Amino acid sequence: MKDNLLWVYLLLFPVTIFAQSDFNVSIPSTHYQVTFPNAIHHEAEISIVYKHLPDTPLTVTMSSSSPGRYAIHHFGKNVYNVKAFNGENEPLNITRIEPESWQITKHEGTVKVQYTLFANRADGTYAKIDDTHAHLNIPATFMWAKGLEQFPITIQFEAPTNSQWKVATQLKATSHPFIFKAPNLAYFMDSPIKLSDYSLREWSVQNPDGKKLNLRLAVTHNTSEKIIDNFAKAVKKVVLEQQAIYGELPNYDFDSYTFICDYRTGIHGDGMEHRNSTMLTSGDNLTYNMAFLMGTVSHEFFHCWNVERLRPASLEPFDFEGANMCNELWFAEGFTSYYDDLVLCRAGIHTLDDYTAKLTTELNYVLNQPATGLYSAVDMSQRALFVDAASFMDETNFQNCHTSYYPFGSVIGLALDLQLRSTFNNVTLDDYMHILWQKYGKKEIPFTSQDLENVLAELTKEKGFAESFFDSYIYGTAVNDYKTLLGNVGLLLQKKYPNQPYLNRCVLSFKKEQGFEITSGTVKGSPLYNAGLDIGDIVTSIDGVPLKEVQSLQKILKSHEVGDNIEVSYLHHGISYKANVELAEDYHLEVTTYEQAGQQLSNKIKKMRTDWLSSKISAAQKESLLLDENR
Ligand SMILES: [Zn+2]
């Protein structure tokens, strides 16, 4: 809460404020009440009681965006049956003044607004209600009042009769298990809520200053308690490995951090960071996919430092009705992506082979995207509004003009880490994150791109290096020399299918009796793109041979070599055309270890790889994990 705003309010509305006896300040209050009488059909009934309102019209609104997600979502589309009442429960006039805002012009200081919410998508952005749970992302669920952003909020739930629902949230608990508090709107909006019969694991982690913080793992699942125990053990390892990078856990509000997980059929795969919690969702089963699901756990937990507290200045204040454009998502999301898998490798949850497979996926994507080398990391970050779970009716050309800032930033993090390790004695990206944490994150001072560059200069004691790195790879469009950098840690980056011909970099969908329809945009520089073919065209024959079977295309390509010209017949708007297409060399890359390639690892390389990938947690912490393992 920003105290100065309360004083502005006191000056503006002195009569209302001091009307109470003993000079108790009656500030406006917001109380939400939530019931689920029609949960099976995904509805909640929500009422909000506002008290001590100033004598001005009250405007309530649904958000259009949600913290951690950068696209616009228009949550107002799923609320209806909006009504207003006074303190005596008599109807008040309420008018929809904008698609997502309603106004009550006349009232006497107490107003109850009520509405029905429909919610049927469980992920990090939306909400879902059914007979098994209520999964509530706050901006997708609750209206809020303009002008009351700085005032405290309480919320109360009534779980369906005979349900075993409990509440998992980062909101401040009270003595009542279904009543919670938030100090202000920004905190409330950042606090997702799960009501279900979840399994809970709790443990504490000590910081170097002696303070113990409470970690909670609330999992809604269809698996066994034994699996949840194993999951908790893996999560504990991740927590400690990440604590080692920054030197400490953040000082969580109310001393607690909550992993809110739902892994069941019908749940959408996602992960969303919040200040003292994360919402982790997937339709995958924890029994079979735990190693995969740990990737999101690691990613979102890393955000409790990087993004939630070590925060780009452009994300503050968060605009719940619009979009915050952020130049630093290559760092906020990209460096977090670099660390999510690195940490799993250090924690022994992923093997070196798992890790090189992840590097293969990322480098394949980034180095083969036409936009890489044309647009900067800042350009990619600025497009988040259009690509982060955004949906549009019209087509985009992202396959040719955009490289996702997640893998793009991740491999920049990889390059910077390997460059620091090989150029500067005993300096690593962990050190960089640690200094940034101390300087900005811990003190919650929002940073700019220039601050990131300055800290790199401070760390390396070479201003020229920092300047050149940022000018080349962050503001500029240069691409790091990944082959050389990976060689420093005994990894090979090479073509996966050398001298193999390829035809397309787009989705070809087989259509019986017709051939292969191009169902995604063709990629610039690929053979079909160069020959003028595009989405919607149907390739009917090659070299006069009709493509009547699914395997026919591969069979024909196998009989050719890189550089061969083939004749492609295709339908474009239903009319038959022919084009000469030159086959190119397969573009796929792969990362392998020197050992797999039969190459020797020098002692220097061996040491550098070990320093990079080995566990960073203390002997005492290892001991405690071991005890836990054997329990
Ligand atoms: Zn993220």
XYZ file of C-alpha atoms and ligand atoms in Angstrom:
632
model
C 0.000 0.000 0.000
C 1.262 3.426 -0.873
C 0.705 5.498 2.273
C 0.857 8.832 0.486
C -2.276 7.936 -1.523
C -4.228 7.315 1.674
C -3.360 10.836 2.793
C -4.519 12.277 -0.536
C -7.793 10.452 0.082
C -8.066 11.785 3.635
C -7.667 15.320 2.351
C -10.299 14.820 -0.340
C -12.961 13.189 1.853
C -12.421 14.434 5.422
C -16.102 14.337 6.526
C -16.689 10.687 5.627
C -13.351 9.650 6.999
C -13.765 11.166 10.469
C -17.459 10.374 10.933
C -16.634 7.423 13.231
C -16.246 7.769 16.962
C -12.838 7.875 18.656
C -11.413 9.144 15.390
C -11.213 5.601 14.021
C -10.556 6.164 10.323
C -13.304 4.530 8.258
C -11.658 3.985 4.957
C -13.540 2.420 2.052
C -13.681 -1.350 2.313
C -14.321 -4.114 -0.193
C -15.730 -7.483 0.820
C -16.186 -10.266 -1.734
C -18.451 -13.228 -1.122
C -18.335 -16.234 -3.447
C -20.744 -19.173 -3.662
C -21.041 -22.042 -6.154
C -24.738 -23.057 -6.422
C -24.320 -24.127 -10.083
C -20.726 -25.413 -10.097
C -21.521 -28.335 -12.387
C -22.371 -25.800 -15.124
C -19.292 -23.691 -14.346
C -21.024 -20.766 -12.645
C -20.179 -18.848 -9.474
C -22.323 -16.223 -7.774
C -20.204 -13.298 -6.661
C -21.230 -10.367 -4.514
C -19.105 -7.409 -3.498
C -20.054 -5.156 -0.594
C -18.449 -1.706 -0.641
C -18.692 0.390 2.520
C -17.658 3.945 3.421
C -17.672 4.998 -0.212
C -17.089 8.657 -1.077
C -20.096 10.577 -2.372
C -19.176 10.076 -6.021
C -20.393 7.581 -8.679
C -19.058 4.055 -8.127
C -17.554 2.405 -11.219
C -16.831 -1.330 -11.159
C -14.935 -3.055 -13.921
C -13.651 -6.406 -15.160
C -9.971 -6.493 -16.154
C -8.672 -7.044 -19.669
C -5.251 -8.308 -18.686
C -3.667 -10.420 -15.969
C -0.258 -10.082 -14.266
C 2.314 -12.346 -15.916
C 0.378 -12.578 -19.164
C 0.974 -9.897 -21.737
C -1.950 -10.255 -24.175
C -5.389 -8.694 -23.780
C -8.170 -11.107 -22.780
C -11.407 -9.166 -22.083
C -12.553 -11.045 -18.991
C -15.836 -9.082 -18.984
C -17.266 -11.427 -21.628
C -18.024 -14.069 -18.983
C -19.976 -12.026 -16.427
C -23.739 -11.403 -16.556
C -26.776 -10.847 -14.380
C -25.111 -7.745 -12.907
C -27.172 -6.039 -10.177
C -26.658 -3.437 -7.445
C -28.275 -2.891 -4.018
C -27.965 -0.431 -1.153
C -27.218 -1.180 2.503
C -30.895 -2.156 3.075
C -30.771 -4.585 0.151
C -32.954 -2.326 -2.009
C -32.143 -2.236 -5.757
C -29.922 0.571 -7.053
C -29.690 1.751 -10.632
C -26.612 0.277 -12.343
C -25.628 1.127 -15.937
C -23.123 -0.521 -18.256
C -21.047 2.481 -19.344
C -18.345 0.560 -21.210
C -18.182 -3.068 -22.410
C -16.418 -4.037 -19.188
C -17.497 -1.298 -16.749
C -20.697 -0.628 -14.817
C -21.606 2.505 -12.859
C -23.847 3.271 -9.879
C -24.321 7.038 -9.870
C -26.450 7.423 -6.712
C -25.773 5.661 -3.422
C -25.368 6.429 0.275
C -21.933 5.028 0.953
C -22.800 1.296 0.975
C -23.266 -0.623 -2.265
C -23.588 -4.329 -2.984
C -22.779 -5.399 -6.547
C -23.572 -8.960 -7.561
C -23.082 -10.940 -10.747
C -22.797 -14.438 -12.178
C -19.453 -15.642 -13.523
C -19.052 -18.411 -16.108
C -15.603 -20.028 -15.980
C -14.476 -23.167 -17.766
C -10.747 -23.006 -18.514
C -8.175 -23.924 -15.869
C -4.776 -22.402 -16.624
C -2.691 -19.440 -15.519
C -4.918 -16.827 -17.166
C -8.511 -17.935 -16.787
C -10.825 -19.576 -14.278
C -12.696 -22.868 -14.104
C -15.480 -24.021 -11.844
C -16.994 -27.483 -11.655
C -18.038 -30.019 -9.048
C -14.395 -30.913 -8.258
C -12.839 -27.473 -7.826
C -12.892 -23.717 -8.293
C -9.756 -22.516 -10.048
C -9.772 -18.742 -9.870
C -7.337 -16.412 -11.569
C -8.395 -13.142 -10.002
C -8.587 -10.742 -12.998
C -10.679 -13.377 -14.815
C -13.024 -13.690 -11.842
C -13.539 -10.470 -9.914
C -14.769 -6.978 -10.688
C -12.971 -4.175 -8.893
C -13.871 -0.578 -8.074
C -12.040 2.347 -9.603
C -10.547 4.713 -7.057
C -10.360 2.042 -4.337
C -7.143 0.419 -5.616
C -5.147 1.262 -2.487
C -7.642 0.026 0.092
C -7.781 -3.367 1.833
C -9.929 -6.243 0.622
C -11.482 -9.263 2.329
C -12.887 -12.318 0.580
C -15.088 -15.111 1.859
C -15.988 -18.410 0.174
C -18.845 -20.790 0.744
C -17.802 -24.228 -0.522
C -20.562 -26.439 -1.998
C -22.366 -28.568 0.597
C -20.678 -31.934 1.172
C -17.539 -30.866 -0.717
C -14.139 -31.386 0.901
C -12.812 -28.157 -0.573
C -10.045 -26.196 1.143
C -8.449 -22.973 -0.039
C -4.899 -22.614 -1.403
C -3.759 -19.046 -2.013
C -1.058 -16.484 -1.221
C -3.720 -14.198 0.316
C -3.362 -13.453 4.029
C -5.061 -16.187 6.053
C -7.416 -15.404 8.974
C -8.701 -17.580 11.802
C -11.597 -18.585 9.505
C -10.526 -21.186 6.889
C -12.641 -19.551 4.155
C -11.869 -15.864 4.821
C -8.747 -14.183 3.438
C -7.347 -10.671 3.168
C -5.341 -8.574 0.728
C -3.704 -5.241 1.575
C -4.726 -3.649 -1.744
C -6.035 -4.372 -5.228
C -2.635 -5.054 -6.842
C -1.921 -7.794 -4.295
C -5.436 -9.221 -4.600
C -5.195 -9.355 -8.414
C -1.873 -11.200 -8.138
C -3.248 -13.869 -5.776
C -4.806 -16.848 -7.606
C -7.097 -19.044 -5.525
C -7.769 -22.766 -5.673
C -10.622 -24.469 -3.864
C -10.473 -28.246 -4.050
C -9.741 -31.342 -2.013
C -6.031 -30.982 -2.729
C -3.120 -32.863 -1.148
C -0.826 -30.634 0.865
C 2.874 -30.885 1.677
C 4.551 -28.187 3.795
C 8.147 -27.615 4.790
C 10.376 -24.741 5.827
C 13.613 -23.432 4.348
C 16.039 -21.302 6.295
C 17.694 -18.237 4.839
C 21.306 -17.279 5.725
C 19.916 -14.596 8.081
C 18.242 -17.375 10.108
C 14.689 -16.600 9.004
C 12.583 -19.640 8.156
C 10.148 -19.445 5.279
C 7.208 -21.745 4.784
C 6.843 -23.611 1.473
C 3.457 -25.139 0.627
C 2.679 -27.563 -2.187
C -1.075 -27.918 -2.832
C -1.751 -30.504 -5.541
C -5.126 -31.337 -7.035
C -4.586 -34.717 -8.690
C -5.825 -38.179 -9.554
C -2.707 -40.009 -8.461
C -1.435 -41.567 -5.212
C -0.115 -39.852 -2.082
C 3.184 -41.669 -2.667
C 3.563 -39.896 -6.024
C 2.822 -36.578 -4.315
C 5.591 -37.383 -1.788
C 8.033 -37.974 -4.666
C 6.898 -34.802 -6.359
C 7.457 -32.847 -3.131
C 11.003 -34.251 -2.872
C 11.812 -33.029 -6.390
C 10.290 -29.605 -5.682
C 12.413 -29.301 -2.514
C 15.582 -29.882 -4.552
C 14.599 -27.186 -7.041
C 13.878 -24.711 -4.238
C 17.335 -25.247 -2.702
C 19.230 -25.108 -6.021
C 17.549 -21.808 -6.864
C 18.112 -20.417 -3.374
C 21.836 -21.160 -3.921
C 21.926 -19.010 -7.097
C 20.534 -15.909 -5.385
C 21.980 -16.667 -1.938
C 18.557 -16.543 -0.278
C 14.845 -16.984 -0.769
C 12.885 -13.746 -1.116
C 11.318 -12.512 2.095
C 7.828 -13.707 1.134
C 4.852 -11.663 2.310
C 3.238 -13.501 5.250
C 6.419 -15.691 5.284
C 4.950 -18.217 2.880
C 5.155 -19.365 -0.757
C 2.518 -21.693 -2.280
C 2.761 -23.960 -5.345
C -0.851 -24.348 -6.503
C -0.892 -27.355 -8.860
C -3.634 -29.112 -10.782
C -2.602 -32.094 -12.914
C -5.706 -33.801 -14.243
C -7.474 -34.543 -17.528
C -9.341 -31.469 -18.755
C -6.836 -29.006 -17.276
C -4.877 -26.820 -19.719
C -1.083 -26.853 -19.616
C 0.338 -23.630 -18.198
C 2.379 -22.026 -15.449
C 1.898 -18.551 -14.044
C 4.138 -16.727 -11.633
C 2.873 -14.596 -8.767
C 4.561 -12.789 -5.920
C 4.267 -15.535 -3.300
C 2.705 -18.367 -5.298
C 2.445 -19.968 -8.688
C -0.425 -21.610 -10.545
C 0.805 -24.796 -12.300
C -1.623 -26.675 -14.534
C -1.490 -29.596 -16.927
C -3.621 -32.349 -18.378
C -0.557 -34.599 -18.036
C -0.497 -37.203 -15.309
C 2.011 -36.684 -12.509
C 2.616 -40.450 -12.344
C 4.062 -40.604 -15.854
C 5.175 -37.061 -16.633
C 6.778 -35.767 -13.433
C 10.164 -34.992 -15.016
C 8.431 -32.943 -17.727
C 6.148 -31.147 -15.264
C 9.166 -30.200 -13.128
C 10.246 -27.855 -15.966
C 7.306 -25.548 -15.242
C 7.817 -25.842 -11.471
C 11.425 -24.727 -11.901
C 10.520 -21.934 -14.323
C 7.753 -20.403 -12.224
C 9.663 -20.650 -8.948
C 12.641 -18.841 -10.513
C 10.193 -16.003 -11.189
C 9.761 -15.335 -7.453
C 13.099 -13.564 -7.844
C 13.327 -12.742 -11.561
C 10.143 -10.794 -12.527
C 8.251 -10.708 -9.237
C 10.911 -8.703 -7.381
C 13.762 -8.246 -9.847
C 11.233 -6.460 -12.016
C 11.431 -4.485 -15.274
C 10.372 -0.874 -14.678
C 8.062 -1.074 -17.693
C 5.818 -3.614 -15.912
C 4.993 -1.139 -13.145
C 2.324 -0.136 -12.427
C 0.553 -3.084 -14.037
C -2.268 -1.971 -16.345
C -5.289 -4.226 -15.689
C -7.195 -2.618 -18.557
C -4.444 -2.520 -21.188
C -1.008 -3.894 -21.963
C 2.398 -3.023 -20.510
C 5.019 -3.090 -23.265
C 8.253 -4.502 -21.874
C 11.680 -4.298 -23.556
C 13.301 -6.792 -21.190
C 11.299 -10.002 -21.618
C 14.387 -11.611 -23.206
C 15.781 -11.319 -19.651
C 12.639 -11.679 -17.518
C 11.308 -14.731 -19.402
C 14.368 -15.747 -21.431
C 16.945 -15.957 -18.621
C 14.286 -17.675 -16.472
C 13.897 -20.248 -19.271
C 17.681 -20.708 -19.358
C 17.732 -21.452 -15.654
C 14.654 -23.676 -15.452
C 16.359 -26.627 -17.144
C 19.866 -25.823 -15.921
C 18.555 -26.062 -12.346
C 16.864 -29.417 -13.053
C 20.202 -30.696 -14.342
C 22.038 -29.390 -11.258
C 19.385 -30.965 -9.014
C 19.857 -34.349 -10.696
C 16.228 -34.400 -11.864
C 17.320 -34.207 -15.520
C 20.353 -35.996 -16.943
C 23.015 -34.408 -19.142
C 21.288 -36.053 -22.113
C 17.964 -34.473 -21.099
C 19.730 -31.144 -20.915
C 21.432 -31.423 -24.312
C 18.027 -32.419 -25.756
C 16.590 -29.152 -24.392
C 19.519 -27.189 -25.878
C 18.903 -28.966 -29.198
C 15.247 -27.885 -29.212
C 16.011 -24.281 -28.356
C 18.979 -23.785 -30.676
C 17.154 -25.532 -33.524
C 14.279 -23.133 -33.186
C 16.238 -19.934 -32.596
C 18.997 -20.417 -35.158
C 16.544 -21.522 -37.872
C 13.949 -18.795 -37.392
C 14.200 -16.269 -40.263
C 13.635 -13.426 -37.769
C 16.811 -14.309 -35.824
C 19.516 -11.999 -37.134
C 16.921 -9.527 -38.443
C 15.296 -8.307 -35.236
C 16.744 -7.656 -31.795
C 15.961 -9.226 -28.418
C 14.212 -5.958 -27.545
C 12.035 -6.169 -30.711
C 10.985 -9.717 -29.790
C 10.138 -8.626 -26.224
C 7.954 -5.781 -27.485
C 5.724 -8.223 -29.417
C 4.570 -10.050 -26.264
C 1.124 -8.464 -26.483
C 0.531 -10.329 -29.770
C 2.123 -13.673 -29.002
C 1.661 -14.465 -25.293
C -1.479 -16.628 -25.358
C -3.050 -14.103 -27.702
C -5.626 -15.232 -30.249
C -6.708 -13.510 -33.455
C -9.023 -14.258 -36.360
C -6.581 -13.116 -39.060
C -3.334 -14.830 -39.959
C 0.048 -13.572 -38.823
C 3.496 -13.974 -40.387
C 5.207 -14.766 -37.077
C 7.049 -17.745 -38.602
C 8.999 -15.165 -40.615
C 9.064 -12.042 -38.438
C 9.228 -13.295 -34.854
C 11.411 -15.462 -32.659
C 9.901 -16.169 -29.243
C 11.682 -14.239 -26.477
C 11.556 -17.371 -24.292
C 14.072 -19.552 -26.230
C 15.680 -16.478 -27.799
C 16.443 -15.021 -24.357
C 17.284 -18.465 -22.999
C 20.084 -19.044 -25.525
C 21.351 -15.488 -24.971
C 21.592 -16.446 -21.272
C 23.429 -19.628 -22.260
C 25.868 -17.655 -24.445
C 26.506 -15.029 -21.769
C 27.051 -17.687 -19.100
C 29.503 -19.669 -21.248
C 31.279 -16.502 -22.349
C 31.667 -15.251 -18.772
C 32.978 -18.650 -17.661
C 35.510 -18.897 -20.487
C 36.656 -15.243 -20.574
C 36.545 -14.036 -16.964
C 38.066 -16.083 -14.177
C 35.477 -17.468 -11.765
C 32.692 -15.255 -13.100
C 29.348 -16.836 -14.008
C 25.787 -15.905 -14.859
C 24.860 -17.011 -11.312
C 27.057 -14.139 -10.067
C 25.275 -11.761 -12.428
C 21.822 -12.822 -11.126
C 23.108 -12.598 -7.548
C 24.327 -8.996 -7.949
C 21.128 -7.974 -9.744
C 19.154 -9.477 -6.875
C 21.137 -7.589 -4.240
C 21.026 -4.294 -6.129
C 17.469 -4.296 -7.490
C 15.387 -7.372 -6.630
C 15.882 -7.507 -2.883
C 15.234 -3.781 -2.557
C 12.399 -4.001 -5.101
C 13.835 -1.223 -7.229
C 12.530 -1.729 -10.798
C 15.345 -1.951 -13.373
C 15.869 -0.770 -16.952
C 17.924 -2.313 -19.781
C 20.677 0.192 -18.993
C 20.793 -1.083 -15.400
C 21.280 -4.645 -16.693
C 24.171 -3.451 -18.854
C 25.735 -1.479 -16.001
C 25.688 -4.494 -13.686
C 27.368 -6.624 -16.365
C 30.088 -3.975 -16.589
C 30.435 -3.969 -12.801
C 30.636 -7.772 -12.667
C 33.248 -8.158 -15.413
C 35.032 -4.896 -14.577
C 35.017 -4.311 -18.343
C 32.636 -1.625 -19.483
C 33.629 -2.310 -23.095
C 32.584 -5.969 -22.837
C 29.166 -5.109 -21.394
C 28.606 -2.358 -23.961
C 29.598 -4.572 -26.854
C 27.473 -7.534 -25.602
C 24.369 -5.381 -25.251
C 24.946 -3.485 -28.521
C 25.455 -6.724 -30.423
C 23.041 -9.225 -28.913
C 20.367 -7.223 -27.057
C 19.843 -3.973 -28.968
C 21.492 -5.318 -32.130
C 20.775 -8.352 -34.273
C 24.097 -10.230 -34.066
C 23.911 -13.937 -33.259
C 26.276 -15.499 -30.718
C 28.798 -18.104 -31.906
C 27.109 -21.048 -30.173
C 29.328 -23.675 -31.780
C 32.484 -22.212 -30.202
C 30.838 -21.386 -26.863
C 29.405 -24.912 -26.444
C 32.819 -26.339 -27.343
C 34.126 -24.763 -24.097
C 32.000 -27.232 -22.114
C 32.512 -30.232 -24.383
C 29.292 -29.994 -26.382
C 29.015 -30.220 -30.163
C 26.511 -28.208 -32.183
C 26.145 -29.714 -35.639
C 23.749 -30.599 -38.452
C 21.552 -33.544 -37.482
C 20.950 -34.845 -41.010
C 23.887 -33.677 -43.103
C 23.465 -33.940 -46.896
C 19.794 -34.937 -46.575
C 17.419 -33.032 -48.869
C 14.317 -31.287 -47.555
C 11.357 -29.633 -49.190
C 9.228 -27.864 -46.645
C 9.256 -25.961 -43.367
C 5.523 -25.778 -42.885
C 2.792 -28.187 -41.913
C 1.727 -30.460 -44.787
C -1.598 -32.181 -44.116
C -2.386 -35.224 -46.214
C -5.720 -35.065 -48.064
C -6.938 -38.324 -49.507
C -7.039 -38.406 -53.335
C -5.577 -34.906 -53.527
C -2.111 -34.690 -52.017
C -0.594 -32.506 -49.286
C -2.219 -29.259 -48.241
C 0.011 -26.541 -46.796
C -1.792 -25.716 -43.545
C 0.699 -23.300 -41.957
C 2.591 -20.312 -43.325
C 5.675 -21.281 -45.331
C 9.042 -20.222 -43.931
C 11.196 -17.710 -45.788
C 14.205 -19.346 -47.445
C 12.675 -22.851 -47.495
C 12.334 -24.581 -50.915
C 8.517 -24.296 -51.099
C 8.611 -20.626 -50.035
C 11.265 -19.860 -52.665
C 9.116 -21.551 -55.327
C 6.141 -19.309 -54.441
C 3.917 -21.795 -52.601
C 1.947 -20.639 -49.572
C -0.700 -21.638 -47.039
C -3.826 -23.187 -48.634
C -1.991 -24.556 -51.695
C -2.225 -28.328 -52.271
C 0.835 -30.181 -53.587
C -0.662 -32.841 -55.892
C 2.357 -34.465 -57.554
C 6.152 -34.391 -57.708
C 8.018 -35.161 -60.928
C 4.686 -36.242 -62.375
C 4.054 -38.848 -59.615
C 0.698 -38.210 -57.876
C 0.859 -38.021 -54.054
C -1.883 -40.507 -53.233
C -0.442 -41.995 -50.034
C 0.834 -40.484 -46.805
C 4.273 -42.037 -47.365
C 4.560 -40.971 -51.012
C 6.272 -37.632 -50.345
C 9.038 -39.121 -48.196
C 9.613 -41.914 -50.734
C 10.186 -39.402 -53.534
C 12.464 -37.175 -51.436
C 14.624 -40.163 -50.484
C 15.490 -40.709 -54.140
C 16.902 -37.157 -54.448
C 19.951 -35.221 -53.316
C 20.526 -31.729 -51.965
C 20.517 -29.258 -54.875
C 18.273 -31.393 -57.148
C 15.491 -29.594 -58.967
C 12.100 -31.269 -58.803
C 8.849 -30.399 -60.544
C 6.043 -29.724 -58.086
C 2.421 -29.626 -59.294
C 0.005 -27.853 -56.994
C -3.445 -26.337 -56.707
C -3.671 -22.629 -55.905
C -7.243 -21.314 -55.450
C -8.297 -24.543 -57.162
C -6.238 -23.940 -60.330
C -3.345 -26.242 -61.292
C 0.208 -24.819 -61.446
C 3.711 -26.226 -61.779
C 6.912 -24.958 -60.108
C 10.552 -25.958 -60.159
C 11.759 -26.446 -56.595
C 15.413 -26.731 -55.590
C 15.882 -29.122 -52.651
C 17.988 -27.682 -49.803
C 20.017 -29.413 -47.082
C 18.032 -30.409 -44.002
C 18.261 -27.557 -41.494
C 17.902 -29.478 -38.204
C 20.692 -29.033 -35.647
C 21.572 -31.123 -32.640
C 23.675 -30.734 -29.531
C 25.630 -33.810 -28.428
C 28.433 -34.407 -25.951
C 32.043 -34.868 -27.052
C 31.824 -38.318 -25.469
C 28.910 -39.321 -27.726
C 30.945 -38.184 -30.722
C 33.955 -40.228 -29.548
C 35.974 -37.115 -28.699
C 38.171 -36.717 -25.619
C 37.296 -34.250 -22.867
C 40.322 -32.258 -21.738
C 40.674 -31.649 -17.985
C 39.984 -27.951 -18.542
C 36.742 -28.682 -20.393
C 35.754 -31.310 -17.849
C 36.227 -28.822 -15.012
C 34.289 -26.102 -16.784
C 31.372 -28.448 -17.480
C 31.332 -29.666 -13.876
C 31.407 -26.106 -12.516
C 28.520 -25.251 -14.802
C 26.218 -28.245 -14.210
C 26.995 -29.481 -10.700
C 24.759 -28.959 -7.674
C 25.301 -25.679 -5.799
C 23.566 -26.500 -2.537
C 25.408 -26.769 0.768
C 26.536 -30.034 2.360
C 24.017 -29.571 5.193
C 21.183 -29.085 2.716
C 22.296 -32.174 0.781
C 22.214 -34.098 4.027
C 18.653 -32.968 4.756
C 17.543 -33.973 1.245
C 19.153 -37.367 1.728
C 17.275 -37.877 4.989
C 14.104 -36.929 3.170
C 14.891 -39.400 0.343
C 15.216 -42.254 2.811
C 12.012 -41.502 4.639
Zn 7.825 -17.234 -17.297
